[in-house]
Amino acid sequence: MAFANILVSVDLDGAAPDRIRLAAGLAQRFEATLTGAAACKVPAPDYVRDIGEIDDAEPQFEEKARAALARARELFDRSVDAPLRRDWREALAGPITHLVEQARAADLLVVGRRGPEDVAPGALGVPPGPVLMEAARPVLVLPPRIERVRGARIVVAWKDGREARRAVSAALPFIREADQVFVVSTGEGARYEGAEDVADHLARHGASVTTHLLRTVVSDADELLRFALKQEADLIVMGAYGHTRLREWLFGGVTHEMLRTSPLPCLMCH
């Protein structure tokens, strides 16, 4: 697998320029097209008000939405200074719906983390959770103030299931170029889920790989992050929402915690 088109979510928050520059760097590295995507939904009129006021307000709503998209386009163009193929897709629509639609022609999506301490991205912002659920593409989730992902030391969070298998396949362009890959399992029954087989598979792709079985003390996500930081990893690869998303919302889970708190970029697949 290779990346031919990298799709980046563009909004107007302070983390967007770093996200765009990082996506541009990946596009240049993998000789891919970089596509920026932004959408802004025109607010529905308030039908309680006088009909004449509604008619007067509707053009103003659309004008404001188009102005926001114009600023997003300017930000995209200003943040990409590398010589590479570019495309731009915008719409007067919901940002999640638009990004998911554009994902049909992308190999990798790049979006920002949405944690409790992160600045809200405004009307153009896209939370990573719904995109992971709906896009059917690998999603690179970035915390703020990350400008580069080399993938020199990669942690693969392995739990045998469709999500993790897809994530490993999606990450092969990074894994083939990595200096070291750590295949990590944690939780009950982890030793029986084929981590050694996965390590052998990645070694056939030329990776230098080791396997590790972690003992969970606080939570699986906490243990995974402790290990990744200790190994000075710069990318985590993992499946997303192995449990139902409703269960993750109600009771928490690895995906839920990583999307909110991971200080490292995470390449995820559902």
PDB file of C-alpha atoms in Angstrom:
ATOM      1  CA  MET A   1       0.000   0.000   0.000  1.00  0.00           C
ATOM      2  CA  ALA A   2       1.122   3.561  -0.734  1.00  0.00           C
ATOM      3  CA  PHE A   3      -0.354   6.988  -0.099  1.00  0.00           C
ATOM      4  CA  ALA A   4      -1.383   8.679  -3.360  1.00  0.00           C
ATOM      5  CA  ASN A   5      -3.747  11.270  -1.867  1.00  0.00           C
ATOM      6  CA  ILE A   6      -3.529  12.682   1.659  1.00  0.00           C
ATOM      7  CA  LEU A   7      -6.619  14.552   2.846  1.00  0.00           C
ATOM      8  CA  VAL A   8      -6.230  17.132   5.616  1.00  0.00           C
ATOM      9  CA  SER A   9      -9.043  18.766   7.568  1.00  0.00           C
ATOM     10  CA  VAL A  10      -8.684  22.552   7.499  1.00  0.00           C
ATOM     11  CA  ASP A  11     -10.311  24.776  10.109  1.00  0.00           C
ATOM     12  CA  LEU A  12      -9.504  28.147  11.648  1.00  0.00           C
ATOM     13  CA  ASP A  13      -8.141  27.164  15.043  1.00  0.00           C
ATOM     14  CA  GLY A  14      -4.563  27.752  16.154  1.00  0.00           C
ATOM     15  CA  ALA A  15      -3.474  24.153  15.544  1.00  0.00           C
ATOM     16  CA  ALA A  16      -4.504  24.121  11.876  1.00  0.00           C
ATOM     17  CA  PRO A  17      -1.270  25.559  10.350  1.00  0.00           C
ATOM     18  CA  ASP A  18       0.876  22.867  12.015  1.00  0.00           C
ATOM     19  CA  ARG A  19      -1.566  20.170  10.867  1.00  0.00           C
ATOM     20  CA  ILE A  20      -1.469  21.416   7.289  1.00  0.00           C
ATOM     21  CA  ARG A  21       2.338  21.674   7.261  1.00  0.00           C
ATOM     22  CA  LEU A  22       2.638  18.162   8.643  1.00  0.00           C
ATOM     23  CA  ALA A  23       0.269  16.773   6.026  1.00  0.00           C
ATOM     24  CA  ALA A  24       2.199  18.628   3.329  1.00  0.00           C
ATOM     25  CA  GLY A  25       5.433  17.084   4.580  1.00  0.00           C
ATOM     26  CA  LEU A  26       3.897  13.619   4.351  1.00  0.00           C
ATOM     27  CA  ALA A  27       2.597  14.318   0.851  1.00  0.00           C
ATOM     28  CA  GLN A  28       6.067  15.398  -0.250  1.00  0.00           C
ATOM     29  CA  ARG A  29       7.694  12.394   1.442  1.00  0.00           C
ATOM     30  CA  PHE A  30       5.352   9.850  -0.139  1.00  0.00           C
ATOM     31  CA  GLU A  31       5.010  11.736  -3.454  1.00  0.00           C
ATOM     32  CA  ALA A  32       1.278  12.107  -2.894  1.00  0.00           C
ATOM     33  CA  THR A  33      -1.284  14.775  -3.697  1.00  0.00           C
ATOM     34  CA  LEU A  34      -2.278  16.948  -0.733  1.00  0.00           C
ATOM     35  CA  THR A  35      -5.976  17.760  -0.605  1.00  0.00           C
ATOM     36  CA  GLY A  36      -7.326  20.339   1.824  1.00  0.00           C
ATOM     37  CA  ALA A  37     -10.973  20.068   2.850  1.00  0.00           C
ATOM     38  CA  ALA A  38     -13.178  22.538   4.690  1.00  0.00           C
ATOM     39  CA  ALA A  39     -16.927  22.932   5.090  1.00  0.00           C
ATOM     40  CA  CYS A  40     -19.230  25.289   6.908  1.00  0.00           C
ATOM     41  CA  LYS A  41     -22.917  24.650   7.406  1.00  0.00           C
ATOM     42  CA  VAL A  42     -25.277  27.553   6.747  1.00  0.00           C
ATOM     43  CA  PRO A  43     -27.499  27.897   9.846  1.00  0.00           C
ATOM     44  CA  ALA A  44     -31.142  27.009   9.389  1.00  0.00           C
ATOM     45  CA  PRO A  45     -33.495  29.990   9.726  1.00  0.00           C
ATOM     46  CA  ASP A  46     -35.428  30.478  12.927  1.00  0.00           C
ATOM     47  CA  TYR A  47     -39.017  29.999  11.887  1.00  0.00           C
ATOM     48  CA  VAL A  48     -40.335  31.644  15.032  1.00  0.00           C
ATOM     49  CA  ARG A  49     -39.269  35.044  13.711  1.00  0.00           C
ATOM     50  CA  ASP A  50     -41.028  37.200  11.157  1.00  0.00           C
ATOM     51  CA  ILE A  51     -40.750  35.746   7.626  1.00  0.00           C
ATOM     52  CA  GLY A  52     -39.328  39.007   6.290  1.00  0.00           C
ATOM     53  CA  GLU A  53     -36.524  38.926   8.830  1.00  0.00           C
ATOM     54  CA  ILE A  54     -35.713  35.352   7.773  1.00  0.00           C
ATOM     55  CA  ASP A  55     -35.431  36.360   4.103  1.00  0.00           C
ATOM     56  CA  ASP A  56     -33.118  39.224   5.066  1.00  0.00           C
ATOM     57  CA  ALA A  57     -30.923  37.030   7.274  1.00  0.00           C
ATOM     58  CA  GLU A  58     -30.429  34.019   4.976  1.00  0.00           C
ATOM     59  CA  PRO A  59     -27.995  35.762   2.571  1.00  0.00           C
ATOM     60  CA  GLN A  60     -26.022  37.025   5.562  1.00  0.00           C
ATOM     61  CA  PHE A  61     -25.663  33.477   6.924  1.00  0.00           C
ATOM     62  CA  GLU A  62     -24.380  32.189   3.597  1.00  0.00           C
ATOM     63  CA  GLU A  63     -22.064  35.159   3.168  1.00  0.00           C
ATOM     64  CA  LYS A  64     -20.479  34.513   6.565  1.00  0.00           C
ATOM     65  CA  ALA A  65     -20.052  30.802   5.772  1.00  0.00           C
ATOM     66  CA  ARG A  66     -18.390  31.565   2.440  1.00  0.00           C
ATOM     67  CA  ALA A  67     -16.101  34.096   4.113  1.00  0.00           C
ATOM     68  CA  ALA A  68     -14.991  31.461   6.642  1.00  0.00           C
ATOM     69  CA  LEU A  69     -14.248  29.028   3.808  1.00  0.00           C
ATOM     70  CA  ALA A  70     -12.253  31.709   1.992  1.00  0.00           C
ATOM     71  CA  ARG A  71     -10.125  32.231   5.117  1.00  0.00           C
ATOM     72  CA  ALA A  72      -9.603  28.461   5.375  1.00  0.00           C
ATOM     73  CA  ARG A  73      -8.453  28.325   1.748  1.00  0.00           C
ATOM     74  CA  GLU A  74      -6.024  31.186   2.354  1.00  0.00           C
ATOM     75  CA  LEU A  75      -4.665  29.395   5.416  1.00  0.00           C
ATOM     76  CA  PHE A  76      -4.184  26.189   3.422  1.00  0.00           C
ATOM     77  CA  ASP A  77      -2.331  27.972   0.621  1.00  0.00           C
ATOM     78  CA  ARG A  78      -0.217  29.980   3.063  1.00  0.00           C
ATOM     79  CA  SER A  79       0.767  26.917   5.102  1.00  0.00           C
ATOM     80  CA  VAL A  80       1.920  24.817   2.139  1.00  0.00           C
ATOM     81  CA  ASP A  81       5.190  26.049   0.693  1.00  0.00           C
ATOM     82  CA  ALA A  82       6.530  22.711  -0.543  1.00  0.00           C
ATOM     83  CA  PRO A  83       6.435  21.982  -4.304  1.00  0.00           C
ATOM     84  CA  LEU A  84       3.753  19.305  -4.485  1.00  0.00           C
ATOM     85  CA  ARG A  85       0.450  18.486  -6.149  1.00  0.00           C
ATOM     86  CA  ARG A  86      -2.463  20.155  -4.356  1.00  0.00           C
ATOM     87  CA  ASP A  87      -6.223  20.115  -4.439  1.00  0.00           C
ATOM     88  CA  TRP A  88      -8.885  21.989  -2.493  1.00  0.00           C
ATOM     89  CA  ARG A  89     -12.416  20.854  -1.655  1.00  0.00           C
ATOM     90  CA  GLU A  90     -14.934  23.066   0.123  1.00  0.00           C
ATOM     91  CA  ALA A  91     -18.678  22.972   0.652  1.00  0.00           C
ATOM     92  CA  LEU A  92     -21.581  24.658   2.372  1.00  0.00           C
ATOM     93  CA  ALA A  93     -22.294  21.552   4.401  1.00  0.00           C
ATOM     94  CA  GLY A  94     -21.572  19.893   7.715  1.00  0.00           C
ATOM     95  CA  PRO A  95     -17.776  19.544   8.173  1.00  0.00           C
ATOM     96  CA  ILE A  96     -17.974  15.864   9.180  1.00  0.00           C
ATOM     97  CA  THR A  97     -20.232  14.955   6.253  1.00  0.00           C
ATOM     98  CA  HIS A  98     -17.983  16.774   3.789  1.00  0.00           C
ATOM     99  CA  LEU A  99     -14.752  15.245   5.055  1.00  0.00           C
ATOM    100  CA  VAL A 100     -16.234  11.739   5.013  1.00  0.00           C
ATOM    101  CA  GLU A 101     -17.430  12.286   1.430  1.00  0.00           C
ATOM    102  CA  GLN A 102     -13.984  13.438   0.328  1.00  0.00           C
ATOM    103  CA  ALA A 103     -12.403  10.411   2.016  1.00  0.00           C
ATOM    104  CA  ARG A 104     -13.720   8.200  -0.790  1.00  0.00           C
ATOM    105  CA  ALA A 105     -10.788   9.425  -2.911  1.00  0.00           C
ATOM    106  CA  ALA A 106      -8.108   9.527  -0.190  1.00  0.00           C
ATOM    107  CA  ASP A 107      -5.626   7.024   1.240  1.00  0.00           C
ATOM    108  CA  LEU A 108      -5.002   8.833   4.532  1.00  0.00           C
ATOM    109  CA  LEU A 109      -6.946  11.466   6.499  1.00  0.00           C
ATOM    110  CA  VAL A 110      -5.207  13.934   8.800  1.00  0.00           C
ATOM    111  CA  VAL A 111      -7.312  15.499  11.584  1.00  0.00           C
ATOM    112  CA  GLY A 112      -6.697  17.245  14.894  1.00  0.00           C
ATOM    113  CA  ARG A 113      -7.128  15.777  18.369  1.00  0.00           C
ATOM    114  CA  ARG A 114     -10.166  16.921  20.337  1.00  0.00           C
ATOM    115  CA  GLY A 115      -9.223  16.705  24.011  1.00  0.00           C
ATOM    116  CA  PRO A 116     -10.656  18.392  27.096  1.00  0.00           C
ATOM    117  CA  GLU A 117      -7.734  20.842  27.200  1.00  0.00           C
ATOM    118  CA  ASP A 118      -7.685  21.537  23.434  1.00  0.00           C
ATOM    119  CA  VAL A 119      -9.064  24.752  21.985  1.00  0.00           C
ATOM    120  CA  ALA A 120     -12.433  24.292  20.260  1.00  0.00           C
ATOM    121  CA  PRO A 121     -11.892  24.617  16.485  1.00  0.00           C
ATOM    122  CA  GLY A 122     -15.128  26.468  15.717  1.00  0.00           C
ATOM    123  CA  ALA A 123     -17.694  25.942  12.982  1.00  0.00           C
ATOM    124  CA  LEU A 124     -15.245  24.308  10.537  1.00  0.00           C
ATOM    125  CA  GLY A 125     -13.809  21.847  13.071  1.00  0.00           C
ATOM    126  CA  VAL A 126     -14.062  18.075  12.741  1.00  0.00           C
ATOM    127  CA  PRO A 127     -13.899  15.761  15.779  1.00  0.00           C
ATOM    128  CA  PRO A 128     -11.879  12.604  15.028  1.00  0.00           C
ATOM    129  CA  GLY A 129     -14.321  10.081  16.532  1.00  0.00           C
ATOM    130  CA  PRO A 130     -17.128  10.355  13.959  1.00  0.00           C
ATOM    131  CA  VAL A 131     -14.587  10.496  11.117  1.00  0.00           C
ATOM    132  CA  LEU A 132     -13.006   7.254  12.311  1.00  0.00           C
ATOM    133  CA  MET A 133     -16.422   5.613  12.459  1.00  0.00           C
ATOM    134  CA  GLU A 134     -17.655   6.746   9.059  1.00  0.00           C
ATOM    135  CA  ALA A 135     -14.758   7.386   6.677  1.00  0.00           C
ATOM    136  CA  ALA A 136     -13.566   3.768   6.216  1.00  0.00           C
ATOM    137  CA  ARG A 137     -10.034   5.109   5.778  1.00  0.00           C
ATOM    138  CA  PRO A 138      -6.960   5.302   8.025  1.00  0.00           C
ATOM    139  CA  VAL A 139      -6.988   8.475  10.111  1.00  0.00           C
ATOM    140  CA  LEU A 140      -3.901  10.199  11.510  1.00  0.00           C
ATOM    141  CA  VAL A 141      -4.974  12.043  14.679  1.00  0.00           C
ATOM    142  CA  LEU A 142      -2.608  14.842  15.694  1.00  0.00           C
ATOM    143  CA  PRO A 143      -2.247  16.557  19.052  1.00  0.00           C
ATOM    144  CA  PRO A 144      -1.537  20.309  18.947  1.00  0.00           C
ATOM    145  CA  ARG A 145       1.958  21.655  18.234  1.00  0.00           C
ATOM    146  CA  ILE A 146       3.130  18.647  16.232  1.00  0.00           C
ATOM    147  CA  GLU A 147       4.715  19.723  12.940  1.00  0.00           C
ATOM    148  CA  ARG A 148       6.325  16.487  11.782  1.00  0.00           C
ATOM    149  CA  VAL A 149       5.798  12.740  11.936  1.00  0.00           C
ATOM    150  CA  ARG A 150       8.846  10.823  10.861  1.00  0.00           C
ATOM    151  CA  GLY A 151       7.709   7.460  12.215  1.00  0.00           C
ATOM    152  CA  ALA A 152      11.250   6.572  13.283  1.00  0.00           C
ATOM    153  CA  ARG A 153      10.083   4.614  16.343  1.00  0.00           C
ATOM    154  CA  ILE A 154       6.590   3.189  15.998  1.00  0.00           C
ATOM    155  CA  VAL A 155       4.459   1.470  18.614  1.00  0.00           C
ATOM    156  CA  VAL A 156       1.874  -0.927  17.199  1.00  0.00           C
ATOM    157  CA  ALA A 157      -0.874  -1.475  19.772  1.00  0.00           C
ATOM    158  CA  TRP A 158      -1.905  -5.015  18.913  1.00  0.00           C
ATOM    159  CA  LYS A 159      -5.247  -6.560  19.796  1.00  0.00           C
ATOM    160  CA  ASP A 160      -6.257  -9.200  17.297  1.00  0.00           C
ATOM    161  CA  GLY A 161      -9.267  -7.908  15.405  1.00  0.00           C
ATOM    162  CA  ARG A 162     -10.284  -6.307  12.137  1.00  0.00           C
ATOM    163  CA  GLU A 163      -9.490  -2.791  13.327  1.00  0.00           C
ATOM    164  CA  ALA A 164      -5.881  -3.507  14.350  1.00  0.00           C
ATOM    165  CA  ARG A 165      -5.221  -5.598  11.232  1.00  0.00           C
ATOM    166  CA  ARG A 166      -6.389  -2.748   9.019  1.00  0.00           C
ATOM    167  CA  ALA A 167      -4.309  -0.241  10.985  1.00  0.00           C
ATOM    168  CA  VAL A 168      -1.140  -2.316  10.545  1.00  0.00           C
ATOM    169  CA  SER A 169      -1.713  -2.580   6.789  1.00  0.00           C
ATOM    170  CA  ALA A 170      -2.431   1.146   6.520  1.00  0.00           C
ATOM    171  CA  ALA A 171       0.760   1.998   8.404  1.00  0.00           C
ATOM    172  CA  LEU A 172       3.093  -0.057   6.190  1.00  0.00           C
ATOM    173  CA  PRO A 173       4.484   3.001   4.341  1.00  0.00           C
ATOM    174  CA  PHE A 174       5.662   4.312   7.730  1.00  0.00           C
ATOM    175  CA  ILE A 175       6.688   0.905   9.097  1.00  0.00           C
ATOM    176  CA  ARG A 176       8.932   0.101   6.130  1.00  0.00           C
ATOM    177  CA  GLU A 177      10.966   3.262   6.802  1.00  0.00           C
ATOM    178  CA  ALA A 178      11.030   3.034  10.620  1.00  0.00           C
ATOM    179  CA  ASP A 179      14.209   2.527  12.625  1.00  0.00           C
ATOM    180  CA  GLN A 180      12.377   0.415  15.222  1.00  0.00           C
ATOM    181  CA  VAL A 181       8.879  -1.029  15.578  1.00  0.00           C
ATOM    182  CA  PHE A 182       7.451  -2.238  18.894  1.00  0.00           C
ATOM    183  CA  VAL A 183       4.475  -4.604  18.712  1.00  0.00           C
ATOM    184  CA  VAL A 184       2.738  -4.199  22.063  1.00  0.00           C
ATOM    185  CA  SER A 185      -0.082  -6.198  23.625  1.00  0.00           C
ATOM    186  CA  THR A 186      -1.807  -5.464  26.896  1.00  0.00           C
ATOM    187  CA  GLY A 187      -4.864  -6.662  28.749  1.00  0.00           C
ATOM    188  CA  GLU A 188      -6.359 -10.037  29.553  1.00  0.00           C
ATOM    189  CA  GLY A 189      -5.478 -12.802  27.082  1.00  0.00           C
ATOM    190  CA  ALA A 190      -2.998 -10.605  25.209  1.00  0.00           C
ATOM    191  CA  ARG A 191      -0.314 -13.289  25.002  1.00  0.00           C
ATOM    192  CA  TYR A 192      -2.590 -15.442  22.858  1.00  0.00           C
ATOM    193  CA  GLU A 193      -3.466 -12.852  20.213  1.00  0.00           C
ATOM    194  CA  GLY A 194      -0.644 -13.367  17.722  1.00  0.00           C
ATOM    195  CA  ALA A 195       1.745 -10.491  18.405  1.00  0.00           C
ATOM    196  CA  GLU A 196       4.723 -12.664  17.423  1.00  0.00           C
ATOM    197  CA  ASP A 197       3.044 -13.491  14.100  1.00  0.00           C
ATOM    198  CA  VAL A 198       2.468  -9.805  13.433  1.00  0.00           C
ATOM    199  CA  ALA A 199       6.097  -9.023  14.272  1.00  0.00           C
ATOM    200  CA  ASP A 200       7.274 -11.719  11.832  1.00  0.00           C
ATOM    201  CA  HIS A 201       4.983 -10.269   9.168  1.00  0.00           C
ATOM    202  CA  LEU A 202       6.400  -6.773   9.635  1.00  0.00           C
ATOM    203  CA  ALA A 203       9.946  -8.132   9.599  1.00  0.00           C
ATOM    204  CA  ARG A 204       9.206  -9.534   6.122  1.00  0.00           C
ATOM    205  CA  HIS A 205       8.493  -5.951   5.103  1.00  0.00           C
ATOM    206  CA  GLY A 206      11.968  -5.001   6.283  1.00  0.00           C
ATOM    207  CA  ALA A 207      11.125  -3.637   9.734  1.00  0.00           C
ATOM    208  CA  SER A 208      13.270  -4.089  12.832  1.00  0.00           C
ATOM    209  CA  VAL A 209      10.656  -5.405  15.279  1.00  0.00           C
ATOM    210  CA  THR A 210      10.372  -6.464  18.910  1.00  0.00           C
ATOM    211  CA  THR A 211       7.312  -7.689  20.827  1.00  0.00           C
ATOM    212  CA  HIS A 212       6.233  -6.625  24.304  1.00  0.00           C
ATOM    213  CA  LEU A 213       3.535  -7.806  26.699  1.00  0.00           C
ATOM    214  CA  LEU A 214       2.492  -5.029  29.075  1.00  0.00           C
ATOM    215  CA  ARG A 215       0.882  -5.390  32.472  1.00  0.00           C
ATOM    216  CA  THR A 216      -1.988  -2.961  32.928  1.00  0.00           C
ATOM    217  CA  VAL A 217      -1.978  -1.026  36.204  1.00  0.00           C
ATOM    218  CA  VAL A 218      -4.275   1.969  35.624  1.00  0.00           C
ATOM    219  CA  SER A 219      -5.724   1.400  32.137  1.00  0.00           C
ATOM    220  CA  ASP A 220      -4.632  -0.108  28.828  1.00  0.00           C
ATOM    221  CA  ALA A 221      -4.375   3.375  27.286  1.00  0.00           C
ATOM    222  CA  ASP A 222      -2.269   4.660  30.180  1.00  0.00           C
ATOM    223  CA  GLU A 223       0.082   1.680  29.943  1.00  0.00           C
ATOM    224  CA  LEU A 224       0.380   2.058  26.175  1.00  0.00           C
ATOM    225  CA  LEU A 225       1.293   5.739  26.461  1.00  0.00           C
ATOM    226  CA  ARG A 226       3.780   5.079  29.269  1.00  0.00           C
ATOM    227  CA  PHE A 227       5.523   2.508  27.096  1.00  0.00           C
ATOM    228  CA  ALA A 228       5.493   4.706  23.983  1.00  0.00           C
ATOM    229  CA  LEU A 229       6.966   7.677  25.811  1.00  0.00           C
ATOM    230  CA  LYS A 230       9.601   5.510  27.493  1.00  0.00           C
ATOM    231  CA  GLN A 231      10.672   4.180  24.079  1.00  0.00           C
ATOM    232  CA  GLU A 232      10.714   7.722  22.634  1.00  0.00           C
ATOM    233  CA  ALA A 233       8.205   6.682  19.991  1.00  0.00           C
ATOM    234  CA  ASP A 234       6.837   9.309  17.623  1.00  0.00           C
ATOM    235  CA  LEU A 235       3.857   7.364  16.203  1.00  0.00           C
ATOM    236  CA  ILE A 236       1.275   4.946  17.602  1.00  0.00           C
ATOM    237  CA  VAL A 237      -0.600   2.585  15.285  1.00  0.00           C
ATOM    238  CA  MET A 238      -3.818   1.025  16.562  1.00  0.00           C
ATOM    239  CA  GLY A 239      -7.312  -0.124  15.765  1.00  0.00           C
ATOM    240  CA  ALA A 240     -10.162   2.153  16.835  1.00  0.00           C
ATOM    241  CA  TYR A 241     -13.470   1.329  18.520  1.00  0.00           C
ATOM    242  CA  GLY A 242     -13.001  -2.422  18.829  1.00  0.00           C
ATOM    243  CA  HIS A 243     -15.962  -2.153  21.208  1.00  0.00           C
ATOM    244  CA  THR A 244     -19.076  -0.277  20.147  1.00  0.00           C
ATOM    245  CA  ARG A 245     -18.719   3.465  20.207  1.00  0.00           C
ATOM    246  CA  LEU A 246     -21.670   3.725  22.616  1.00  0.00           C
ATOM    247  CA  ARG A 247     -19.860   1.487  25.087  1.00  0.00           C
ATOM    248  CA  GLU A 248     -16.740   3.654  24.754  1.00  0.00           C
ATOM    249  CA  TRP A 249     -18.801   6.777  25.490  1.00  0.00           C
ATOM    250  CA  LEU A 250     -20.491   5.210  28.505  1.00  0.00           C
ATOM    251  CA  PHE A 251     -17.633   3.292  30.094  1.00  0.00           C
ATOM    252  CA  GLY A 252     -14.489   4.608  28.440  1.00  0.00           C
ATOM    253  CA  GLY A 253     -12.022   2.608  26.404  1.00  0.00           C
ATOM    254  CA  VAL A 254      -8.618   2.755  24.768  1.00  0.00           C
ATOM    255  CA  THR A 255      -9.833   4.657  21.699  1.00  0.00           C
ATOM    256  CA  HIS A 256     -11.776   7.154  23.788  1.00  0.00           C
ATOM    257  CA  GLU A 257      -8.775   7.862  26.030  1.00  0.00           C
ATOM    258  CA  MET A 258      -6.252   8.086  23.196  1.00  0.00           C
ATOM    259  CA  LEU A 259      -8.379  10.500  21.184  1.00  0.00           C
ATOM    260  CA  ARG A 260      -8.632  12.804  24.180  1.00  0.00           C
ATOM    261  CA  THR A 261      -5.201  12.591  25.805  1.00  0.00           C
ATOM    262  CA  SER A 262      -2.479  11.121  23.564  1.00  0.00           C
ATOM    263  CA  PRO A 263       0.498  13.489  23.257  1.00  0.00           C
ATOM    264  CA  LEU A 264       1.707  11.433  20.285  1.00  0.00           C
ATOM    265  CA  PRO A 265       0.251  11.156  16.778  1.00  0.00           C
ATOM    266  CA  CYS A 266      -1.987   8.111  16.381  1.00  0.00           C
ATOM    267  CA  LEU A 267      -2.703   6.342  13.102  1.00  0.00           C
ATOM    268  CA  MET A 268      -6.054   4.601  13.621  1.00  0.00           C
ATOM    269  CA  CYS A 269      -8.460   2.452  11.632  1.00  0.00           C
ATOM    270  CA  HIS A 270     -11.996   1.314  12.362  1.00  0.00           C
TER     271      HIS A 270
END
